Short mmCIF file of C-alpha atoms and ligand atoms in Angstrom, two decimals:
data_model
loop_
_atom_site.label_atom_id
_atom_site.label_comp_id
_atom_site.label_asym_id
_atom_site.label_seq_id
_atom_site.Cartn_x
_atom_site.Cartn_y
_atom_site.Cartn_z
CA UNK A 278 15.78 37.12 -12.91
CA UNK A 279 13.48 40.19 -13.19
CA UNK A 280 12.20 41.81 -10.36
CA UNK A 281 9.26 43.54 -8.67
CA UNK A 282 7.49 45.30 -9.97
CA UNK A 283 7.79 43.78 -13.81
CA UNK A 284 7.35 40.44 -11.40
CA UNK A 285 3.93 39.72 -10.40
CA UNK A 286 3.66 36.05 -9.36
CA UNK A 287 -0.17 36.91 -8.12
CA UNK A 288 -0.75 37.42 -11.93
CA UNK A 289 -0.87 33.64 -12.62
CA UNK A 290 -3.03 33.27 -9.61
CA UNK A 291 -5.73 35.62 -10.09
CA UNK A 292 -7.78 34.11 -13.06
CA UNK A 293 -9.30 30.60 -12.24
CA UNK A 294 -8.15 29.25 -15.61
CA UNK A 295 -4.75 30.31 -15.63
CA UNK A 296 -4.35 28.64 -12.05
CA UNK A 297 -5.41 25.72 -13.58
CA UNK A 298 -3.03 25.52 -16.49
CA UNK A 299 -0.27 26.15 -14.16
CA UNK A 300 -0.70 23.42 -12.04
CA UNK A 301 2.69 21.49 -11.86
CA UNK A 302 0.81 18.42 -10.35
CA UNK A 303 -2.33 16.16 -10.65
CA UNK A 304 -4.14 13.64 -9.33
CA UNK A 305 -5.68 11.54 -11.55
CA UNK A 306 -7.62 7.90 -11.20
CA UNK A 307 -5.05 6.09 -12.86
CA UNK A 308 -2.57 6.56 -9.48
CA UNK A 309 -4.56 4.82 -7.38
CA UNK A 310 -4.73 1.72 -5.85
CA UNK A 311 -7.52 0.77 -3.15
CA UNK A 312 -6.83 -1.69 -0.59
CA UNK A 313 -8.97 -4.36 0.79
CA UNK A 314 -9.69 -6.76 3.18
CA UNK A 315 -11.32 -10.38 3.00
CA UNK A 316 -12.22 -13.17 5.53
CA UNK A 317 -13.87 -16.52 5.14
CA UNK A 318 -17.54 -16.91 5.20
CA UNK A 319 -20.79 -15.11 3.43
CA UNK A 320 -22.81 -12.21 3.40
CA UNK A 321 -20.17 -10.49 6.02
CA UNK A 322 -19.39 -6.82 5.68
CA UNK A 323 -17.85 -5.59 8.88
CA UNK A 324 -16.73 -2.39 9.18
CA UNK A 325 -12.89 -1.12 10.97
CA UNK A 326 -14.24 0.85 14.04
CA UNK A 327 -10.63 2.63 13.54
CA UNK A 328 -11.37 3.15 9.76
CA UNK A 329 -14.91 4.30 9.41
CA UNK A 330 -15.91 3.57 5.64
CA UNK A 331 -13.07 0.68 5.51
CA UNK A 332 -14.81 -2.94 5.90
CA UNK A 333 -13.27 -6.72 6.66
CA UNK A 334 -15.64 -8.86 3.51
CA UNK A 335 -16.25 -12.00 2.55
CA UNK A 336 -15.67 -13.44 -0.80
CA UNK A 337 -18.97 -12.47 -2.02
CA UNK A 338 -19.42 -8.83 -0.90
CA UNK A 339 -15.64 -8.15 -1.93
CA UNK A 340 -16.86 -9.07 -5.26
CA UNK A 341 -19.76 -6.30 -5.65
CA UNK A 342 -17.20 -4.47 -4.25
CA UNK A 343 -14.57 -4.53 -6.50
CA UNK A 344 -16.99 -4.21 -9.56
CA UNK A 345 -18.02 -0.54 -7.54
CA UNK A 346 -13.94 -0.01 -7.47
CA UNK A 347 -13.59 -0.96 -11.50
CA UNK A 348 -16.86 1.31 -12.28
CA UNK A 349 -15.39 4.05 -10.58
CA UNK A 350 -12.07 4.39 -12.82
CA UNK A 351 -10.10 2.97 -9.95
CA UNK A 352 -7.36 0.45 -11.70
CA UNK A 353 -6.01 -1.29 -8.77
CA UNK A 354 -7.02 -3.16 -6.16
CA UNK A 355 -4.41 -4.62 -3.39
CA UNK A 356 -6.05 -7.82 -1.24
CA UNK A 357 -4.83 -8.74 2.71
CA UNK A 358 -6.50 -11.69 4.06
CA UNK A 359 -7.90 -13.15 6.95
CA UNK A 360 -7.60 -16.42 7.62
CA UNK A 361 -9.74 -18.88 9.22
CA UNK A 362 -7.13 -20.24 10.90
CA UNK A 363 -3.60 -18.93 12.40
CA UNK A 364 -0.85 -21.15 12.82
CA UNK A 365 3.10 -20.48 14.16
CA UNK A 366 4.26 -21.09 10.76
CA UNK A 367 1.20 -19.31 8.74
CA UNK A 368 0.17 -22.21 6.80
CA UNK A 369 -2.99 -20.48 5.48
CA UNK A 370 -0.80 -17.91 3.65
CA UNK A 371 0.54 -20.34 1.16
CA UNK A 372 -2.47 -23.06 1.10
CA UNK A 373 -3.68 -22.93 -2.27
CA UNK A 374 -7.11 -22.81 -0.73
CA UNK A 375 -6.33 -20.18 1.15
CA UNK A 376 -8.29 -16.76 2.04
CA UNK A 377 -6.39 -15.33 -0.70
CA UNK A 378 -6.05 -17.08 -3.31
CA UNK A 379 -10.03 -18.13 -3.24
CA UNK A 380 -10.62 -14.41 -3.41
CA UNK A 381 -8.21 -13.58 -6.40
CA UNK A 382 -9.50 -16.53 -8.44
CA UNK A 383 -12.96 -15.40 -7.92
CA UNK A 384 -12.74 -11.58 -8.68
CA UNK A 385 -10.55 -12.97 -12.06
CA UNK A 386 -13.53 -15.02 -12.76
CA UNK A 387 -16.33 -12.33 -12.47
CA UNK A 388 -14.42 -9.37 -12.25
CA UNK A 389 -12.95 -7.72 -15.44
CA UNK A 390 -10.60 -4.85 -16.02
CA UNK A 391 -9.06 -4.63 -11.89
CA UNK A 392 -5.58 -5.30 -11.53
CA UNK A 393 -5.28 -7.57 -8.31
CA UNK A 394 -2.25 -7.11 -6.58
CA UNK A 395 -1.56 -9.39 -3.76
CA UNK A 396 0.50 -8.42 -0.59
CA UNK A 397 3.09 -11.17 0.42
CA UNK A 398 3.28 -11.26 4.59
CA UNK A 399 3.01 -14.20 7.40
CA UNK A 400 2.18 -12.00 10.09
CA UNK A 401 -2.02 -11.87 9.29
CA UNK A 402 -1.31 -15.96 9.24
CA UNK A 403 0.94 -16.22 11.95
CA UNK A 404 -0.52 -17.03 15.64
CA UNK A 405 2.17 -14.47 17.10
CA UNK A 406 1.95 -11.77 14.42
CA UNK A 407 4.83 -11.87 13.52
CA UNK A 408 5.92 -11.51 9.98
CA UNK A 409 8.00 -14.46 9.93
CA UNK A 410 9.62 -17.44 11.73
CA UNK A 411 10.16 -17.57 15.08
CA UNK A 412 13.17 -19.24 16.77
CA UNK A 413 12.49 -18.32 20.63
CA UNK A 414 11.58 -14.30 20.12
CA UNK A 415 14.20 -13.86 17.00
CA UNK A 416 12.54 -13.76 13.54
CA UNK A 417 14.27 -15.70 10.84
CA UNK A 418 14.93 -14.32 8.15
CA UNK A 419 16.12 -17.13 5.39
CA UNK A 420 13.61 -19.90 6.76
CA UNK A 421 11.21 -16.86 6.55
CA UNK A 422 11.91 -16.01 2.57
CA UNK A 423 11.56 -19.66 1.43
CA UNK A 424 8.01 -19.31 2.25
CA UNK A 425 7.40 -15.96 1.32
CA UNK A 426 8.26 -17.52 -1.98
CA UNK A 427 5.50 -20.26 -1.73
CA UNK A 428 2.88 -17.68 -0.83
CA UNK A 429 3.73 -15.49 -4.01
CA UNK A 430 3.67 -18.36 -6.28
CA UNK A 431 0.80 -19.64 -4.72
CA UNK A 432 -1.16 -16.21 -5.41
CA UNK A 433 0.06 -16.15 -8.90
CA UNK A 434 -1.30 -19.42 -9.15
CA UNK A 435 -3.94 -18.37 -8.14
CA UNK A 436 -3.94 -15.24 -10.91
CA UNK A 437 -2.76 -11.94 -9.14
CA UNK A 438 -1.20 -9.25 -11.58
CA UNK A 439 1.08 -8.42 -9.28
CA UNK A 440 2.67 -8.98 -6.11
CA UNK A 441 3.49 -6.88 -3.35
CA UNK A 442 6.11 -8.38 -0.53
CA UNK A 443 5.52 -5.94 2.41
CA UNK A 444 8.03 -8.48 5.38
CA UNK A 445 11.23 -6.59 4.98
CA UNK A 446 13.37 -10.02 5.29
CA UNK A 447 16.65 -9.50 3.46
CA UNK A 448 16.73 -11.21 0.12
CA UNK A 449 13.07 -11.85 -0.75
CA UNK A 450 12.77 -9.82 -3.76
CA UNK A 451 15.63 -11.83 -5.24
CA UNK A 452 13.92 -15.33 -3.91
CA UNK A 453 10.58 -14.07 -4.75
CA UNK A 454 11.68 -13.08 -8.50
CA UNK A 455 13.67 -16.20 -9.01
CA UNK A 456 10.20 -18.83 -7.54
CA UNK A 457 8.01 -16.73 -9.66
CA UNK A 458 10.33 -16.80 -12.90
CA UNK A 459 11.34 -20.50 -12.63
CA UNK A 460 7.09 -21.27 -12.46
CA UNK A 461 6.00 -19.52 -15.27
CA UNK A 462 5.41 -16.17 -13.79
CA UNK A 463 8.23 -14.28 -15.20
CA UNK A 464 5.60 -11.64 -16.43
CA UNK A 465 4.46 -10.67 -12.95
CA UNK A 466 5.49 -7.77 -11.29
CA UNK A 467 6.63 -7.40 -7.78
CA UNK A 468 5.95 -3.98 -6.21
CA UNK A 469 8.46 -4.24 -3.59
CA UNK A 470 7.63 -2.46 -0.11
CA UNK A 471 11.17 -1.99 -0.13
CA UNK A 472 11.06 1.15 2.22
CA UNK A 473 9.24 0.44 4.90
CA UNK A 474 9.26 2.35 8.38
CA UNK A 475 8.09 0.68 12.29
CA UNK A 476 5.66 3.39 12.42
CA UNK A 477 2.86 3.92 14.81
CA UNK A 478 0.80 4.85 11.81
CA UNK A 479 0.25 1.24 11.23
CA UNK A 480 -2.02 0.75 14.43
CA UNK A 481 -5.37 0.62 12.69
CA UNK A 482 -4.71 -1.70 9.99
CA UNK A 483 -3.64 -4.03 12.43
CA UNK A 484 -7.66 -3.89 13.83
CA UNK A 485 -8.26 -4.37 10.38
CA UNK A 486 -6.11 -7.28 9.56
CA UNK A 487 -6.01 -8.83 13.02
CA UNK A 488 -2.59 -8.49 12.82
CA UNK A 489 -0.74 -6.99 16.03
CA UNK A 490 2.51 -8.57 17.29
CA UNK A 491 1.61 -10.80 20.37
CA UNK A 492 4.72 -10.14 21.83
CA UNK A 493 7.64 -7.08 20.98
CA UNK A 494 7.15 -4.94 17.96
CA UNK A 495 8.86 -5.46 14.15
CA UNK A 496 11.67 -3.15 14.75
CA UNK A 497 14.26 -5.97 13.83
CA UNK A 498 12.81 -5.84 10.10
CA UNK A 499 10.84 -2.52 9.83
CA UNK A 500 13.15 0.67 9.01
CA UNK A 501 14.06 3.50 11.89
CA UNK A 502 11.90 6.46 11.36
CA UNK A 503 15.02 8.37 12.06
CA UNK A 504 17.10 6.77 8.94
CA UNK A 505 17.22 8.40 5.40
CA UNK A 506 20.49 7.01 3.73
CA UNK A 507 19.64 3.64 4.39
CA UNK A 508 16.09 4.38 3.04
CA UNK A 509 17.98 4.35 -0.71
CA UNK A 510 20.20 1.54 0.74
CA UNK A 511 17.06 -0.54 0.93
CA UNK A 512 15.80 0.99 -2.41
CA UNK A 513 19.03 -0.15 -4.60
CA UNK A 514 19.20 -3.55 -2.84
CA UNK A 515 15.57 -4.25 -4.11
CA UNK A 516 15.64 -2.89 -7.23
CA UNK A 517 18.91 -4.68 -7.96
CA UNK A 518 17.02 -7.88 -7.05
CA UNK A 519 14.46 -7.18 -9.35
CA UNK A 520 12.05 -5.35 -7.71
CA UNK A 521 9.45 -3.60 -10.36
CA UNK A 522 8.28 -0.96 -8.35
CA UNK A 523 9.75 0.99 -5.14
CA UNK A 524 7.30 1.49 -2.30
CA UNK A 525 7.52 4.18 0.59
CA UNK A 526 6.09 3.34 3.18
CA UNK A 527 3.79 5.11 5.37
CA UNK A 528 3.40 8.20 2.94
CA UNK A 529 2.57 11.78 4.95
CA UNK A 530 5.11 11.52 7.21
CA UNK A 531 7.83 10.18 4.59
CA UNK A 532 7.48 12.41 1.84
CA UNK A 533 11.42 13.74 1.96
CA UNK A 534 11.88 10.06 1.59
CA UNK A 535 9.77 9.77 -1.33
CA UNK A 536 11.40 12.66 -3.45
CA UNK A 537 14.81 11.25 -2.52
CA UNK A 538 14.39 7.90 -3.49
CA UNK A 539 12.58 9.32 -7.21
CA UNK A 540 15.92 11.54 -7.45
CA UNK A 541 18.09 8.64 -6.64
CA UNK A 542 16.93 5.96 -8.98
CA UNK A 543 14.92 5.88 -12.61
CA UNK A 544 11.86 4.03 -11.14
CA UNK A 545 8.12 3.99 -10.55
CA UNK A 546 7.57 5.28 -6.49
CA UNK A 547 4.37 4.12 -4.89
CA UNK A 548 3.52 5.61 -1.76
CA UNK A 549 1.10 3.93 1.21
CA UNK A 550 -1.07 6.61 2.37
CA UNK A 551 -1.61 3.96 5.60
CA UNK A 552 -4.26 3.44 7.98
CA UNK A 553 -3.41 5.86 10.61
CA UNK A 554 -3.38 8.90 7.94
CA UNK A 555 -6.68 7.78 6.60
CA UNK A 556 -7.96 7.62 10.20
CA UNK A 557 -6.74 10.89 11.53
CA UNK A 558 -7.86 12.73 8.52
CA UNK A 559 -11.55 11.16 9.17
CA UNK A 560 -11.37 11.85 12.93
CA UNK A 561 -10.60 15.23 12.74
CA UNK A 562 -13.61 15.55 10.00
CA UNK A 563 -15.58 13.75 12.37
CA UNK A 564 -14.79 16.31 14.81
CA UNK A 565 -15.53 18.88 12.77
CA UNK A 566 -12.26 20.35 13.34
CA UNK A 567 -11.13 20.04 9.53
CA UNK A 568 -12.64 19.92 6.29
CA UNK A 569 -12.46 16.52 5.72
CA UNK A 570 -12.59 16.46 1.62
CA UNK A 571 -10.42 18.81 1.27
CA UNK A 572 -7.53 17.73 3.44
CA UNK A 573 -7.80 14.40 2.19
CA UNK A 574 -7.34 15.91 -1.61
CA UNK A 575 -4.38 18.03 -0.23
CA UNK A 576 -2.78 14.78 1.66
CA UNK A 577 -2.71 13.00 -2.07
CA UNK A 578 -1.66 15.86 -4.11
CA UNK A 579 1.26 16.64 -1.63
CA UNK A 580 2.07 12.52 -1.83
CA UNK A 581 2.39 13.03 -5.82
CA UNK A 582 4.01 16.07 -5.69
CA UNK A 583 6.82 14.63 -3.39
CA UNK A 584 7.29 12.27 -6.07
CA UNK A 585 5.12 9.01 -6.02
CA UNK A 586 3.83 7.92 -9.12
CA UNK A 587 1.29 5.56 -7.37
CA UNK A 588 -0.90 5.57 -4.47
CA UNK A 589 -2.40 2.86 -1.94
CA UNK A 590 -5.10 4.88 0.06
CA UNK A 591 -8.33 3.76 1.90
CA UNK A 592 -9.69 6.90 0.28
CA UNK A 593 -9.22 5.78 -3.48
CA UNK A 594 -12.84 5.22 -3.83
CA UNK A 595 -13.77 8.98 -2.67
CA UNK A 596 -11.46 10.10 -4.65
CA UNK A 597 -12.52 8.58 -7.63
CA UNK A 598 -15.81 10.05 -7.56
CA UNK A 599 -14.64 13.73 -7.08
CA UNK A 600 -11.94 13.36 -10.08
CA UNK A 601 -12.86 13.82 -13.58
CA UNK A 602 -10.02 11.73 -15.71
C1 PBG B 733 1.84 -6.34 6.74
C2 PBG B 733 1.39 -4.97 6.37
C3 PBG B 733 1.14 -3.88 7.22
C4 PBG B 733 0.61 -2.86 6.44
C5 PBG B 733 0.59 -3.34 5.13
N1 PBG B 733 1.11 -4.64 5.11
C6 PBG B 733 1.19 -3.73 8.68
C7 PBG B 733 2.36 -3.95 9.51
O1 PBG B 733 3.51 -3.92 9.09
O2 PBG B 733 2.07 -4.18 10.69
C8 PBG B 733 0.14 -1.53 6.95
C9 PBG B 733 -0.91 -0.85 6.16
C10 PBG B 733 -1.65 0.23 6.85
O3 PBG B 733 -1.36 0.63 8.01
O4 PBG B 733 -2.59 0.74 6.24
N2 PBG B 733 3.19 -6.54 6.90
ZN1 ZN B 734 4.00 -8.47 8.17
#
């Protein structure tokens, strides 16, 4: 390699347009995917007091809503529900007629061009929180999968694109692929959240979702933030079951994980830029104490540059209207 002085590297830096052309990453629309939350009732728009600019709606404002998302160039939506009622065995998140699956029929009815991806959990349904099962404080983890594998066929049923199981049981991807294959479904995707971390990053959504654990934590199921090798354990397992797409999960604070997992294996990485990112970065605007825009522009490109191919982030919609493409 050539040296100083016949090596400049500020030369590429100096005119604007040359920077530009240069650029080994970009952000574009197509990455993204916005998530949302929906409740029973009408005419109900409350917002996350954790999440300013993040809202719990009803059927009928998530509507007008996701129009707004599909205007703006966004191509993904992904739907968590609140039910109107919580049971110990979630019953709501595989009832047909449940949260869900009323709000995915109606945005495929009035809603065109939005890809509705559903995510497959018990713990918004469950009156502990948990994600599964209980026997005493254990979760179970088989008992657990066989309904996992109601609630995605029930939200393909229903007509989401895709579907996103985000419990970390052992084994669902494989149950999940098999239930939606044997009902017709063999066409829909499932964008495993196969690397998921018990991360304190977590705590807003859980305002948002009315989710929190009534008891312990999900350490038993959720990955040590400490653990990298078994980050691409978890990776291989689920994409050997059939899993679509790779998720890492949360994304700022994971990004070595992210680039190691798109070394490892030949398939799409989505990242979750989760709640507590999208809240500190709006605090500390808030505050003042950053520059609020630009952060959250510098949070996404880093995401894609460690190696995601996708995006979920609460900020999809501002981000939309500051890209071009
Ligand atoms: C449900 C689920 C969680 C998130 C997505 N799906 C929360 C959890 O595990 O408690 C987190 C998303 C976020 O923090 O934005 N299993
Ligand atoms: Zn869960």
């Amino acid at each position: 390699m050539a040296e100083y002085p016949n090596v400049r590297l500020r030369r590429l830096r100096h005119n604007p347009i040359v920077r530009d052309m240069v650029r080994e990453t970009h952000l574009r629309k197509s990455d993204l995917i916005y998530p949302l939350f929906v409740l029973p009732g009408s005419g109900i728009k409350n917002e996350i007091k954790s999440m300013p600019g993040v809202y719990q709606m009803s059927i009928d404002v998530l509507i007008e809503e996701c129009k707004e998302v599909a205007a703006l160039g966004i191509p993904a939506i992904i739907l968590f529900g609140i039910p109107s009622h919580k049971d110990e065995v979630g019953s709501e998140a595989y009832d047909d007629n449940g949260i869900i699956q009323q709000a995915v029929r109606a945005i495929k009815k009035e809603v065109s061009n939005l890809l509705v991806i559903t995510d497959v959990c018990l713990c918004e349904y469950t009156s502990h929180g948990h994600c599964g099962l209980l026997h005493g404080e254990e979760i179970l983890n088989d008992e657990t999968v066989e309904l996992l594998v109601k609630e995605a066929i029930s939200h393909a049923k229903a007509g989401a694109d895709m579907i996103a199981p985000s419990d970390m049981m052992d084994g669902r991807v494989a149950a999940i692929r098999q239930g939606l294959d044997e009902n017709g479904f063999s066409k829909i995707p499932i964008m495993s959240y196969a690397v998921k971390y018990s991360s304190g990053y977590y705590g807003p959504f859980r305002d948002a979702a009315d989710s929190a654990p009534a008891f312990g934590d999900r350490r038993s199921h959720q990955m040590d933030e400490a653990n990298s090798d078994e980050a691409i354990r978890e990776a291989e397992s689920d994409i050997l079951e059939g899993a679509d797409i790779i998720m890492v999960k949360p994304a700022g604070p994971y990004m070595d994980i992210i680039r190691r997992v798109k070394d490892e294996f030949n398939i799409p990485i989505a990242a979750y830029q989760v709640s507590g990112e999208y809240s500190i970065i709006k605090a500390g605007g808030k505050l003042g104490w950053i520059d609020e825009q630009r952060v959250m522009m510098e949070s996404l490109l880093g995401i894609k540059r460690a190696g995601a191919d996708i995006i979920l982030t609460y900020f999809a919609k501002e981000v939309a209207k500051l890209l071009k493409d």
